[in-house]
Amino acid sequence: MITLDRYTAASPLSRVDPLVKLSFALPPLLLCLWADRIALSLLVLLSMGAATVFAGRVSARIFIGLLALPLAFLVAGAAGVAVDFSPDPDRFAVAMPVGGVYAGLTASGLDRALRLFFRAMGSVSCMYFIALTTPPETLFHAARRLRVPELLIEMAGLVYRFLFILLDSAGRIRLAQESRLGYVDLRASFRSLAALSSALFLMAARRADECYTALECRGYAGTLRVLHEPCERPRSFMLLLAGVHGLLAAALLLIWRYPEMFPW
Amino acid sequence: MVTAQTILEARELHYTYPDGSQALNGVDFRAERGKLTALLGSNGAGKSSLLLACNGIVRPQSGTVLFRGVPVSYSRKGLAMLRRQVGMVFQNPDVQLFSSSVFQDISFGLCNEGLPEDEIRKRVAVAMRNTGIEALEGKPVHRLSFGQKKRVAMAGVLAMEPALLLLDEPTAGLDPKGAAEIMQLVKAMQRQSGMSVIIATHDIEMVPLFCDHVCVMEAGRVLFEGSPEEVFTRRDKVRQAGLRLPRIGHLMEILKEKDGFRFSEEAFSIGSARRAIKEWGRER
Ligand SMILES: Nc1ncnc2c1ncn2[C@@H]1O[C@H](COP(=O)(O)OP(=O)(O)OP(=O)(O)O)[C@@H](O)[C@H]1O
Ligand SMILES: [Mg+2]
């Protein structure tokens, strides 16, 4: 299992007010989607990458590795956009015959595909900035300040916590089964998997009971009231925000003013 | 008999779980104020169930639990009052830690008490320092080791400064150093604030080192009780309860019975055994 929590907790940006972080990452995301210019998308990708790696102290390998995740879908999707079919081979820059028609790349198809590709990458990088530097508790806290109903936030917090316990238990049971040849053939696999799921279900029910008892012991009375670690709004991050937004605004202005210099 | 020194007393408790397993079968039990009382018993003896009864979680079908001489009221308010003063640390910390943030989990009980924010922050910081988990503050709970989780669970209860602390198997699953540290911490807290402690355990070696009073449980009742020395002197009954002597006690028994040593006092810890053997050497 790859889980991002390991990076978020260690990040020096983890304590920065998540609303400030949102106001840092959201405008570039919208810019990517709205402007749909390769140059701008690339700039967003680079600046978000730099912010995550240098300010957020997430290793560049992790960031790039995560960008590779949507790559498979994106390449398939972009290829679909780029490739056209026509009986006339002269329409294409490159073409090959498929059945009775020709499949190939046109300049405009290629342009569309590239724009789609960078637009997606730029937007995803904005989300990764948040995902890699913000522990869920601070997100929940932000949601509370945005007046999301308390019940939803509590549920999300509990689900997050118990998801790991569930994964952990499932992993252990599976290991125990494997060590007793539970997955040697298809038949055994089906049987083991069924046993694992029912064991997990029973365990979850029992665990819920025990957990409720434990909460009661500490005076639980219907709401999970906890104190939050204070959020910070460090100057350095504010400067980063101003810098990146300024850069993007300047780039946007430049492209708008001199469109002929930036055909893409 | 309730003396001013008794903080909690259980009289004739009977409890059967809904599925029919009888966990408590006439428990009579007393815990002294400011003392460390151990509930010693083999697996399934009913130790955890008795602790739950002390906290009002398990409501016995018959019998009474008295806290400070007053029968526990099982009304919502009565239970809240009781639990404010009786804190419980569970055997499995994963049961108890509901938040993925260490800080938030420790603050939970304090928030429920309705304390002001800076008081909560102060107490959380003190509890984290006392349990030695300051370095874990930023870490998500599911990335902690078992022993670390146990400490966090303990900090969450200690922060509430209970008058009576219930610990279910505090040393189980810890390495020797961790187990000793946890017990020293409990002992220090107890000395410092006069907190009373009840420990359910089958960690026999720990008992003579840290406990003031021992109740040996078997099949849902207290078989016999006394100071650690008194209890372990009654070897047959200890063995009847499915337990054994501390290793040192066993060694002293063999020295006495097989090798002709004579000791004037019973010894169950290294310190007292050393004293006894030195004295024996002097007398010869
Ligand atoms: N939630 C439950 N539902 C049904 N029966 C239970 C439950 N918890 C405990 N029991 C039963 O009650 C009896 C006493 O259990 P208890 O947990 O109090 O023992 P224990 O002394 O704490 O044992 P251990 O040393 O294993 O923790 C056992 O027979 C057990 O099977
Ligand atoms: Mg138990």
Coordinates of C-alpha atoms and ligand atoms in Angstrom, one line a residue:
Chain A
M1 CA 0.0 0.0 0.0
I2 CA 1.3 3.4 -0.8
T3 CA -0.1 6.0 1.6
L4 CA 0.8 9.6 1.6
D5 CA 0.4 10.2 5.3
R6 CA 4.1 9.4 5.8
Y7 CA 5.1 12.5 3.9
T8 CA 2.4 14.9 5.1
A9 CA 3.3 14.5 8.8
A10 CA 7.0 15.2 8.2
S11 CA 6.5 18.2 6.0
P12 CA 7.4 21.6 7.4
L13 CA 4.3 22.9 5.8
S14 CA 2.0 20.5 7.7
R15 CA 1.2 23.1 10.3
V16 CA 0.4 25.9 7.8
D17 CA -3.2 26.9 7.8
P18 CA -4.9 24.7 5.2
L19 CA -7.1 27.5 4.1
V20 CA -4.0 29.5 3.2
K21 CA -2.7 26.5 1.4
L22 CA -5.9 26.2 -0.6
S23 CA -5.7 29.8 -1.6
F24 CA -2.2 29.1 -2.7
A25 CA -3.0 26.0 -4.8
L26 CA -6.5 26.7 -6.0
P27 CA -6.0 29.8 -8.3
P28 CA -3.2 28.0 -10.3
L29 CA -5.5 25.0 -10.7
L30 CA -8.3 27.2 -12.0
L31 CA -5.8 29.0 -14.3
C32 CA -4.7 25.6 -15.8
L33 CA -8.3 24.6 -16.5
W34 CA -9.5 28.0 -17.8
A35 CA -6.5 29.3 -19.8
D36 CA -5.7 25.9 -21.4
R37 CA -2.3 27.1 -22.6
I38 CA 0.7 24.7 -22.6
A39 CA 3.1 27.4 -21.4
L40 CA 0.9 28.3 -18.5
S41 CA 0.2 24.7 -17.5
L42 CA 3.9 23.9 -17.7
L43 CA 4.6 26.9 -15.5
V44 CA 2.0 25.8 -12.9
L45 CA 3.5 22.3 -13.0
L46 CA 7.0 23.6 -12.4
S47 CA 6.1 26.0 -9.7
M48 CA 3.9 23.6 -7.8
G49 CA 6.6 20.9 -8.1
A50 CA 9.2 23.4 -6.8
A51 CA 6.9 24.4 -3.9
T52 CA 6.2 20.8 -2.9
V53 CA 9.8 19.7 -3.2
F54 CA 11.6 22.8 -1.8
A55 CA 9.2 24.3 0.6
G56 CA 7.3 21.1 1.5
R57 CA 10.5 19.0 1.7
V58 CA 8.9 16.1 -0.2
S59 CA 11.5 14.3 -2.2
A60 CA 11.4 15.0 -5.9
R61 CA 11.3 11.3 -6.6
I62 CA 8.0 10.9 -4.7
F63 CA 6.5 13.8 -6.5
I64 CA 7.5 12.6 -9.9
G65 CA 6.5 9.1 -9.1
L66 CA 3.0 10.3 -8.1
L67 CA 2.7 12.3 -11.3
A68 CA 3.4 9.1 -13.2
L69 CA 0.3 7.5 -11.6
P70 CA -2.3 9.4 -13.8
L71 CA 0.2 9.2 -16.7
A72 CA -1.2 5.9 -18.0
F73 CA -4.7 7.1 -18.2
L74 CA -3.6 10.4 -19.6
V75 CA -1.4 8.9 -22.4
A76 CA -4.3 6.7 -23.4
G77 CA -6.7 9.6 -23.4
A78 CA -4.4 12.0 -25.2
A79 CA -3.7 9.3 -27.8
G80 CA -7.4 9.0 -28.4
V81 CA -7.7 12.7 -28.9
A82 CA -4.6 13.0 -31.1
V83 CA -5.4 10.1 -33.5
D84 CA -7.9 10.7 -36.3
F85 CA -9.3 8.4 -39.0
S86 CA -9.9 9.5 -42.6
P87 CA -9.9 7.9 -46.0
D88 CA -7.6 10.7 -47.3
P89 CA -4.0 10.2 -46.2
D90 CA -3.0 13.8 -47.2
R91 CA -4.8 15.2 -44.2
F92 CA -2.3 13.7 -41.8
A93 CA 1.2 14.6 -40.9
V94 CA 1.9 10.9 -40.3
A95 CA -0.5 8.2 -41.3
M96 CA -0.8 4.5 -41.6
P97 CA -3.5 2.5 -43.3
V98 CA -5.9 0.6 -41.1
G99 CA -8.4 -1.5 -42.9
G100 CA -9.9 0.6 -45.6
V101 CA -9.1 4.0 -44.0
Y102 CA -6.0 5.8 -42.7
A103 CA -5.2 6.5 -39.1
G104 CA -2.8 9.3 -38.3
L105 CA -1.9 12.4 -36.5
T106 CA -2.9 15.8 -37.6
A107 CA -1.2 19.0 -36.4
S108 CA -4.4 20.2 -34.7
G109 CA -5.0 16.8 -33.1
L110 CA -1.5 16.7 -31.8
D111 CA -1.9 20.3 -30.4
R112 CA -5.1 19.3 -28.7
A113 CA -3.6 16.2 -27.2
L114 CA -0.6 18.1 -25.8
R115 CA -2.7 20.8 -24.4
L116 CA -4.9 18.2 -22.7
F117 CA -1.8 16.5 -21.3
F118 CA -0.2 19.5 -19.8
R119 CA -3.5 20.9 -18.5
A120 CA -4.1 17.7 -16.6
M121 CA -0.5 17.5 -15.3
G122 CA -0.6 21.1 -14.1
S123 CA -3.9 20.6 -12.3
V124 CA -2.8 17.4 -10.7
S125 CA 0.3 19.0 -9.4
C126 CA -1.8 21.6 -7.5
M127 CA -3.7 18.8 -5.8
Y128 CA -0.5 17.0 -5.0
F129 CA 0.9 20.0 -3.3
I130 CA -2.1 19.9 -0.9
A131 CA -2.1 16.2 -0.6
L132 CA 1.6 15.9 0.2
T133 CA 1.8 18.7 2.7
T134 CA -1.5 18.5 4.6
P135 CA -2.2 15.9 7.3
P136 CA -5.9 15.0 7.3
E137 CA -6.5 16.4 10.8
T138 CA -5.7 19.9 9.6
L139 CA -8.0 19.4 6.6
F140 CA -10.8 18.3 9.0
H141 CA -10.1 21.3 11.1
A142 CA -10.3 23.6 8.0
A143 CA -13.6 21.9 7.0
R144 CA -14.9 22.7 10.5
R145 CA -14.1 26.3 10.0
L146 CA -15.9 26.2 6.7
R147 CA -18.9 25.0 8.6
V148 CA -19.1 21.5 7.1
P149 CA -21.4 19.6 9.4
E150 CA -19.7 18.2 12.5
L151 CA -21.0 14.7 11.9
L152 CA -19.4 14.4 8.5
I153 CA -16.1 15.5 9.8
E154 CA -16.1 13.1 12.7
M155 CA -17.0 10.3 10.4
A156 CA -14.2 11.2 8.0
G157 CA -11.8 11.3 10.9
L158 CA -12.8 7.9 12.3
V159 CA -12.9 6.3 8.8
Y160 CA -9.4 7.6 8.2
R161 CA -8.1 6.2 11.5
F162 CA -9.8 2.8 11.3
L163 CA -9.0 2.3 7.7
F164 CA -5.4 1.8 8.7
I165 CA -6.4 -0.7 11.4
L166 CA -8.5 -2.5 8.9
L167 CA -5.8 -2.6 6.3
D168 CA -3.3 -3.7 9.0
S169 CA -5.6 -6.5 10.2
A170 CA -6.4 -7.7 6.7
G171 CA -2.7 -7.8 5.9
R172 CA -2.0 -9.9 9.0
I173 CA -4.8 -12.3 8.4
R174 CA -3.7 -12.7 4.8
L175 CA -0.1 -13.3 5.8
A176 CA -1.2 -15.9 8.4
Q177 CA -3.3 -17.6 5.7
E178 CA -0.5 -17.6 3.2
S179 CA 1.9 -19.1 5.6
R180 CA -0.5 -22.0 5.9
L181 CA -0.8 -22.4 2.2
G182 CA -4.1 -20.6 2.0
Y183 CA -3.5 -19.4 -1.5
V184 CA -1.8 -22.3 -3.2
D185 CA -4.5 -22.8 -5.8
L186 CA -7.7 -21.1 -7.0
R187 CA -9.9 -23.2 -4.7
A188 CA -7.9 -22.5 -1.6
S189 CA -7.7 -18.8 -2.6
F190 CA -11.5 -18.5 -2.8
R191 CA -12.0 -20.2 0.5
S192 CA -9.3 -18.1 2.2
L193 CA -10.6 -14.9 0.8
A194 CA -14.1 -15.7 2.0
A195 CA -12.8 -16.5 5.5
L196 CA -10.7 -13.3 5.5
S197 CA -13.7 -11.1 4.6
S198 CA -16.0 -12.6 7.2
A199 CA -13.3 -12.4 9.9
L200 CA -12.7 -8.8 9.1
F201 CA -16.4 -8.1 9.3
L202 CA -16.8 -9.7 12.7
M203 CA -13.7 -8.0 13.9
A204 CA -14.9 -4.6 12.8
A205 CA -18.2 -5.1 14.6
R206 CA -16.4 -6.1 17.8
R207 CA -13.9 -3.4 17.5
A208 CA -16.6 -0.8 17.2
D209 CA -18.1 -2.0 20.4
E210 CA -14.8 -1.9 22.3
C211 CA -13.9 1.5 20.9
Y212 CA -17.2 2.9 22.0
T213 CA -16.6 1.6 25.5
A214 CA -13.1 3.2 25.5
L215 CA -14.5 6.5 24.4
E216 CA -17.1 6.4 27.1
C217 CA -14.4 5.9 29.7
R218 CA -13.0 9.3 28.7
G219 CA -16.3 11.0 29.0
Y220 CA -17.6 10.7 25.5
A221 CA -21.1 12.3 25.2
G222 CA -22.0 12.2 21.6
T223 CA -19.4 14.5 20.0
L224 CA -15.7 13.9 19.6
R225 CA -14.4 17.1 21.0
V226 CA -10.7 17.5 20.7
L227 CA -8.3 20.4 20.7
H228 CA -6.5 21.3 17.5
E229 CA -2.9 22.0 17.1
P230 CA -2.7 25.7 16.2
C231 CA -2.3 26.6 12.6
E232 CA 0.4 28.8 11.4
R233 CA 0.6 31.5 8.7
P234 CA 4.3 31.9 8.4
R235 CA 5.7 34.9 6.5
S236 CA 7.8 32.7 4.4
F237 CA 4.8 30.8 3.0
M238 CA 3.0 34.1 2.4
L239 CA 6.0 35.3 0.4
L240 CA 6.0 32.0 -1.6
L241 CA 2.3 32.5 -2.3
A242 CA 2.8 36.1 -3.5
G243 CA 5.8 35.1 -5.6
V244 CA 4.1 32.2 -7.4
H245 CA 0.9 34.0 -7.9
G246 CA 2.8 37.1 -9.2
L247 CA 4.8 34.9 -11.6
L248 CA 1.7 33.3 -13.0
A249 CA -0.1 36.6 -13.3
A250 CA 2.9 38.1 -15.2
A251 CA 3.0 35.1 -17.5
L252 CA -0.7 35.3 -18.2
L253 CA -0.4 39.0 -18.9
L254 CA 2.5 38.4 -21.3
I255 CA 0.7 35.7 -23.2
W256 CA -2.4 37.9 -23.5
R257 CA -0.5 41.0 -24.6
Y258 CA 1.8 39.3 -27.1
P259 CA -0.1 36.2 -28.3
E260 CA 2.1 35.9 -31.4
M261 CA 5.2 35.3 -29.3
F262 CA 3.6 32.3 -27.5
P263 CA 1.7 30.2 -30.1
W264 CA 1.2 27.4 -27.5
Chain B
M1 CA -15.9 -2.9 55.8
V2 CA -15.2 0.5 54.3
T3 CA -12.4 2.5 55.9
A4 CA -11.5 6.0 55.0
Q5 CA -8.6 4.5 53.2
T6 CA -10.7 2.5 50.8
I7 CA -11.2 4.3 47.4
L8 CA -13.1 1.5 45.7
E9 CA -14.9 -1.5 46.8
A10 CA -16.7 -4.3 45.0
R11 CA -19.2 -6.5 47.0
E12 CA -20.4 -9.8 45.7
L13 CA -20.3 -8.9 42.0
H14 CA -21.9 -11.3 39.6
Y15 CA -21.8 -10.7 35.9
T16 CA -22.6 -12.8 32.9
Y17 CA -21.9 -11.5 29.4
P18 CA -24.9 -11.5 27.0
D19 CA -23.4 -14.6 25.2
G20 CA -23.6 -16.5 28.5
S21 CA -20.0 -16.6 29.6
Q22 CA -19.8 -15.9 33.3
A23 CA -17.0 -13.4 33.9
L24 CA -17.6 -12.4 37.5
N25 CA -18.8 -14.9 40.0
G26 CA -19.1 -13.2 43.4
V27 CA -16.1 -10.9 43.5
D28 CA -15.2 -9.2 46.8
F29 CA -12.5 -6.7 46.3
R30 CA -11.1 -3.5 47.8
A31 CA -8.5 -1.0 46.6
E32 CA -6.8 1.3 49.1
R33 CA -6.3 4.9 48.5
G34 CA -2.9 5.9 47.2
K35 CA -1.9 2.3 46.8
L36 CA -1.0 0.1 43.9
T37 CA -3.3 -2.9 43.8
A38 CA -2.7 -5.8 41.4
L39 CA -5.4 -8.2 40.1
L40 CA -3.4 -11.3 39.3
G41 CA -5.0 -14.1 37.4
S42 CA -4.6 -16.4 34.4
N43 CA -6.3 -15.8 31.1
G44 CA -10.0 -15.6 31.4
A45 CA -10.0 -15.2 35.2
G46 CA -12.2 -12.1 34.9
K47 CA -9.6 -9.3 35.5
S48 CA -10.6 -7.1 32.6
S49 CA -14.3 -7.6 33.4
L50 CA -13.7 -6.5 37.0
L51 CA -11.9 -3.4 35.8
L52 CA -14.8 -2.6 33.5
A53 CA -17.1 -3.0 36.5
C54 CA -15.0 -0.5 38.4
N55 CA -15.6 2.0 35.7
G56 CA -19.3 1.4 35.3
I57 CA -18.9 0.0 31.8
V58 CA -20.0 -3.4 32.9
R59 CA -23.0 -3.2 35.1
P60 CA -23.1 -6.3 37.4
Q61 CA -26.3 -8.3 37.5
S62 CA -26.0 -8.4 41.3
G63 CA -23.7 -6.9 43.9
T64 CA -22.5 -3.3 44.4
V65 CA -19.5 -1.2 43.4
L66 CA -18.7 1.5 45.9
F67 CA -16.5 4.5 44.9
R68 CA -15.4 6.4 48.0
G69 CA -17.9 4.5 50.0
V70 CA -20.9 5.6 47.8
P71 CA -22.6 3.0 45.6
V72 CA -22.1 3.8 41.9
S73 CA -25.1 5.4 40.2
Y74 CA -25.6 4.1 36.7
S75 CA -27.5 7.2 35.6
R76 CA -25.9 9.2 32.9
K77 CA -24.8 11.8 35.3
G78 CA -23.6 9.3 37.9
L79 CA -21.5 7.5 35.3
A80 CA -20.0 10.8 34.0
M81 CA -19.1 11.7 37.6
L82 CA -17.5 8.4 38.2
R83 CA -15.5 8.4 35.0
R84 CA -14.2 11.8 35.6
Q85 CA -12.4 10.3 38.6
V86 CA -11.7 6.8 37.4
G87 CA -9.5 6.6 34.3
M88 CA -9.0 3.4 32.4
V89 CA -6.2 2.4 30.0
F90 CA -7.2 -0.5 27.8
Q91 CA -5.2 -3.6 27.1
N92 CA -5.1 -2.9 23.4
P93 CA -4.2 0.7 22.6
D94 CA -5.8 0.5 19.1
V95 CA -9.1 0.3 20.8
Q96 CA -8.6 3.5 22.7
L97 CA -6.9 5.8 20.2
F98 CA -9.6 7.1 17.9
S99 CA -7.8 10.0 16.4
S100 CA -4.9 9.8 14.0
S101 CA -3.2 12.8 15.7
V102 CA -1.4 12.1 19.0
F103 CA -2.1 15.6 20.3
Q104 CA -5.8 15.5 19.5
D105 CA -6.3 12.1 21.1
I106 CA -4.7 13.2 24.4
S107 CA -6.8 16.3 24.4
F108 CA -10.1 14.4 24.0
G109 CA -10.8 13.6 27.7
L110 CA -9.9 17.1 28.8
C111 CA -12.2 18.6 26.2
N112 CA -15.0 16.5 27.5
E113 CA -14.3 17.8 31.0
G114 CA -14.9 21.3 29.6
L115 CA -11.6 22.7 30.7
P116 CA -10.4 26.0 29.2
E117 CA -8.1 25.7 26.2
D118 CA -4.8 26.9 27.8
E119 CA -5.3 24.5 30.7
I120 CA -5.8 21.7 28.2
R121 CA -2.7 22.6 26.3
K122 CA -0.7 22.7 29.5
R123 CA -2.0 19.3 30.7
V124 CA -1.4 17.7 27.3
A125 CA 2.1 18.9 27.3
V126 CA 2.7 17.6 30.9
A127 CA 1.2 14.2 30.1
M128 CA 3.4 13.9 27.0
R129 CA 6.5 14.8 28.9
N130 CA 5.6 12.4 31.7
T131 CA 5.1 9.5 29.3
G132 CA 8.1 10.4 27.2
I133 CA 6.3 10.9 23.9
E134 CA 7.1 14.5 23.1
A135 CA 9.0 13.4 20.0
L136 CA 5.9 11.6 18.6
E137 CA 3.7 14.7 18.4
G138 CA 3.6 15.2 14.7
K139 CA 3.5 11.5 13.8
P140 CA 0.2 9.8 12.7
V141 CA -1.0 7.3 15.2
H142 CA -1.0 4.4 12.8
R143 CA 2.7 4.8 12.2
L144 CA 3.6 4.3 15.9
S145 CA 4.9 1.1 17.4
F146 CA 2.7 -0.9 19.8
G147 CA 4.7 0.4 22.9
Q148 CA 4.5 4.0 21.6
K149 CA 0.7 3.6 21.1
K150 CA 0.4 2.3 24.6
R151 CA 2.2 5.4 26.0
V152 CA -0.1 7.7 24.0
A153 CA -3.1 5.8 25.4
M154 CA -1.7 6.2 28.8
A155 CA -1.0 9.9 28.3
G156 CA -4.6 10.5 27.2
V157 CA -5.9 9.1 30.6
L158 CA -3.1 10.5 32.8
A159 CA -3.8 14.0 31.4
M160 CA -7.3 13.7 33.0
E161 CA -5.6 13.4 36.4
P162 CA -7.8 10.6 37.7
A163 CA -8.1 9.8 41.4
L164 CA -8.1 6.1 40.5
L165 CA -6.3 4.7 37.5
L166 CA -7.3 1.3 36.1
L167 CA -4.6 -0.3 33.9
D168 CA -5.4 -3.4 31.9
E169 CA -2.1 -5.4 31.3
P170 CA 0.1 -2.3 31.1
T171 CA 3.3 -4.3 30.5
A172 CA 1.9 -6.9 28.0
G173 CA 3.5 -6.6 24.6
L174 CA 6.3 -4.2 25.8
D175 CA 10.0 -4.9 25.7
P176 CA 11.6 -5.3 29.2
K177 CA 12.9 -1.8 29.2
G178 CA 9.5 -0.3 28.1
A179 CA 7.7 -2.4 30.6
A180 CA 9.9 -1.2 33.5
E181 CA 9.6 2.4 32.3
I182 CA 5.9 2.3 32.2
M183 CA 5.7 0.8 35.7
Q184 CA 8.2 3.3 37.0
L185 CA 6.1 6.1 35.5
V186 CA 3.0 4.8 37.2
K187 CA 4.8 4.5 40.5
A188 CA 6.1 8.0 40.2
M189 CA 2.7 9.4 39.4
Q190 CA 1.2 7.5 42.3
R191 CA 3.8 8.9 44.7
Q192 CA 3.6 12.4 43.3
S193 CA -0.2 12.9 43.3
G194 CA -1.4 10.2 45.7
M195 CA -3.2 8.5 42.8
S196 CA -4.6 5.1 43.5
V197 CA -3.9 2.4 40.9
I198 CA -5.5 -1.0 40.1
I199 CA -3.5 -3.1 37.6
A200 CA -4.9 -6.3 35.9
T201 CA -1.9 -8.4 35.0
H202 CA -0.3 -11.8 34.7
D203 CA 3.2 -10.3 34.7
I204 CA 4.2 -12.1 37.9
E205 CA 7.8 -10.7 38.0
M206 CA 6.5 -7.1 38.1
V207 CA 4.2 -7.6 41.1
P208 CA 6.7 -7.9 43.9
L209 CA 8.6 -4.9 42.5
F210 CA 5.8 -2.4 42.2
C211 CA 2.6 -3.5 43.9
D212 CA 1.5 -2.8 47.4
H213 CA -1.4 -5.3 47.5
V214 CA -2.3 -8.3 45.4
C215 CA -5.7 -10.0 44.7
V216 CA -5.4 -13.4 43.1
M217 CA -8.4 -14.1 40.8
E218 CA -9.6 -17.3 39.5
A219 CA -12.8 -18.1 37.6
G220 CA -14.5 -14.8 38.3
R221 CA -13.8 -14.5 42.0
V222 CA -11.0 -13.3 44.3
L223 CA -9.3 -16.5 45.6
F224 CA -7.2 -14.8 48.2
E225 CA -5.3 -11.5 48.7
G226 CA -2.5 -9.8 50.7
S227 CA 0.8 -8.1 50.3
P228 CA 3.0 -9.6 47.5
E229 CA 5.0 -11.5 50.2
E230 CA 1.9 -12.9 51.8
V231 CA 0.4 -14.0 48.5
F232 CA 3.5 -15.7 47.1
T233 CA 4.1 -17.4 50.4
R234 CA 1.0 -19.4 49.8
R235 CA 2.5 -21.4 46.9
D236 CA -0.2 -24.0 46.5
K237 CA -2.9 -21.5 46.2
V238 CA -0.9 -19.5 43.7
R239 CA -0.4 -22.6 41.6
Q240 CA -4.1 -23.5 42.0
A241 CA -4.9 -20.2 40.3
G242 CA -2.9 -21.2 37.3
L243 CA 0.0 -18.9 38.2
R244 CA 3.5 -19.4 39.4
L245 CA 6.0 -17.8 41.8
P246 CA 8.3 -15.0 40.6
R247 CA 11.5 -16.7 39.3
I248 CA 13.5 -15.4 42.3
G249 CA 10.9 -16.8 44.7
H250 CA 11.1 -20.1 43.0
L251 CA 14.9 -20.1 43.3
M252 CA 14.7 -19.3 47.0
E253 CA 12.2 -22.1 47.5
I254 CA 14.6 -24.6 45.8
L255 CA 17.6 -23.3 47.8
K256 CA 15.6 -23.7 51.0
E257 CA 14.1 -27.1 50.3
K258 CA 16.7 -28.9 48.4
D259 CA 20.0 -27.2 49.4
G260 CA 19.5 -26.6 53.1
F261 CA 19.5 -22.8 53.1
R262 CA 17.7 -21.1 55.9
F263 CA 16.1 -17.7 55.3
S264 CA 14.4 -15.6 57.9
E265 CA 12.3 -13.7 55.4
E266 CA 10.5 -14.5 52.2
A267 CA 12.1 -13.0 49.1
F268 CA 10.6 -12.5 45.7
S269 CA 12.7 -9.8 44.2
I270 CA 16.4 -9.5 43.5
G271 CA 16.9 -6.9 46.3
S272 CA 15.2 -8.9 49.1
A273 CA 16.8 -12.2 47.9
R274 CA 20.2 -10.6 48.1
R275 CA 19.5 -9.3 51.6
A276 CA 18.3 -12.8 52.7
I277 CA 21.3 -14.6 51.2
K278 CA 23.8 -12.2 52.7
E279 CA 22.2 -12.5 56.1
W280 CA 22.3 -16.3 55.8
G281 CA 26.0 -16.1 54.9
R282 CA 26.7 -13.9 58.0
E283 CA 24.9 -16.2 60.3
R284 CA 26.9 -19.2 59.3
Ligands
LIG1 N1 -17.1 -9.0 25.4 C1 -17.3 -10.3 25.8 N2 -18.3 -11.0 25.4 C2 -18.5 -12.3 25.9 N3 -17.7 -12.9 26.8 C3 -16.6 -12.2 27.3 C4 -16.4 -10.9 26.8 N4 -15.2 -10.4 27.4 C5 -14.8 -11.4 28.2 N5 -15.7 -12.5 28.1 C6 -15.5 -13.8 28.8 O1 -15.5 -13.5 30.2 C7 -14.5 -14.2 30.9 C8 -13.6 -13.3 31.6 O2 -12.9 -12.5 30.7 P1 -11.9 -11.4 31.0 O3 -11.6 -10.6 29.8 O4 -12.5 -10.6 32.1 O5 -10.6 -12.2 31.5 P2 -9.2 -11.6 31.9 O6 -8.8 -12.1 33.2 O7 -9.0 -10.2 31.6 O8 -8.3 -12.5 30.8 P3 -7.0 -12.0 30.0 O9 -5.8 -12.3 30.9 O10 -6.9 -13.0 28.9 O11 -7.1 -10.6 29.6 C9 -13.9 -15.1 29.8 O12 -14.4 -16.4 29.9 C10 -14.3 -14.5 28.5 O13 -14.4 -15.4 27.6
MG2 MG -8.0 -9.0 30.1

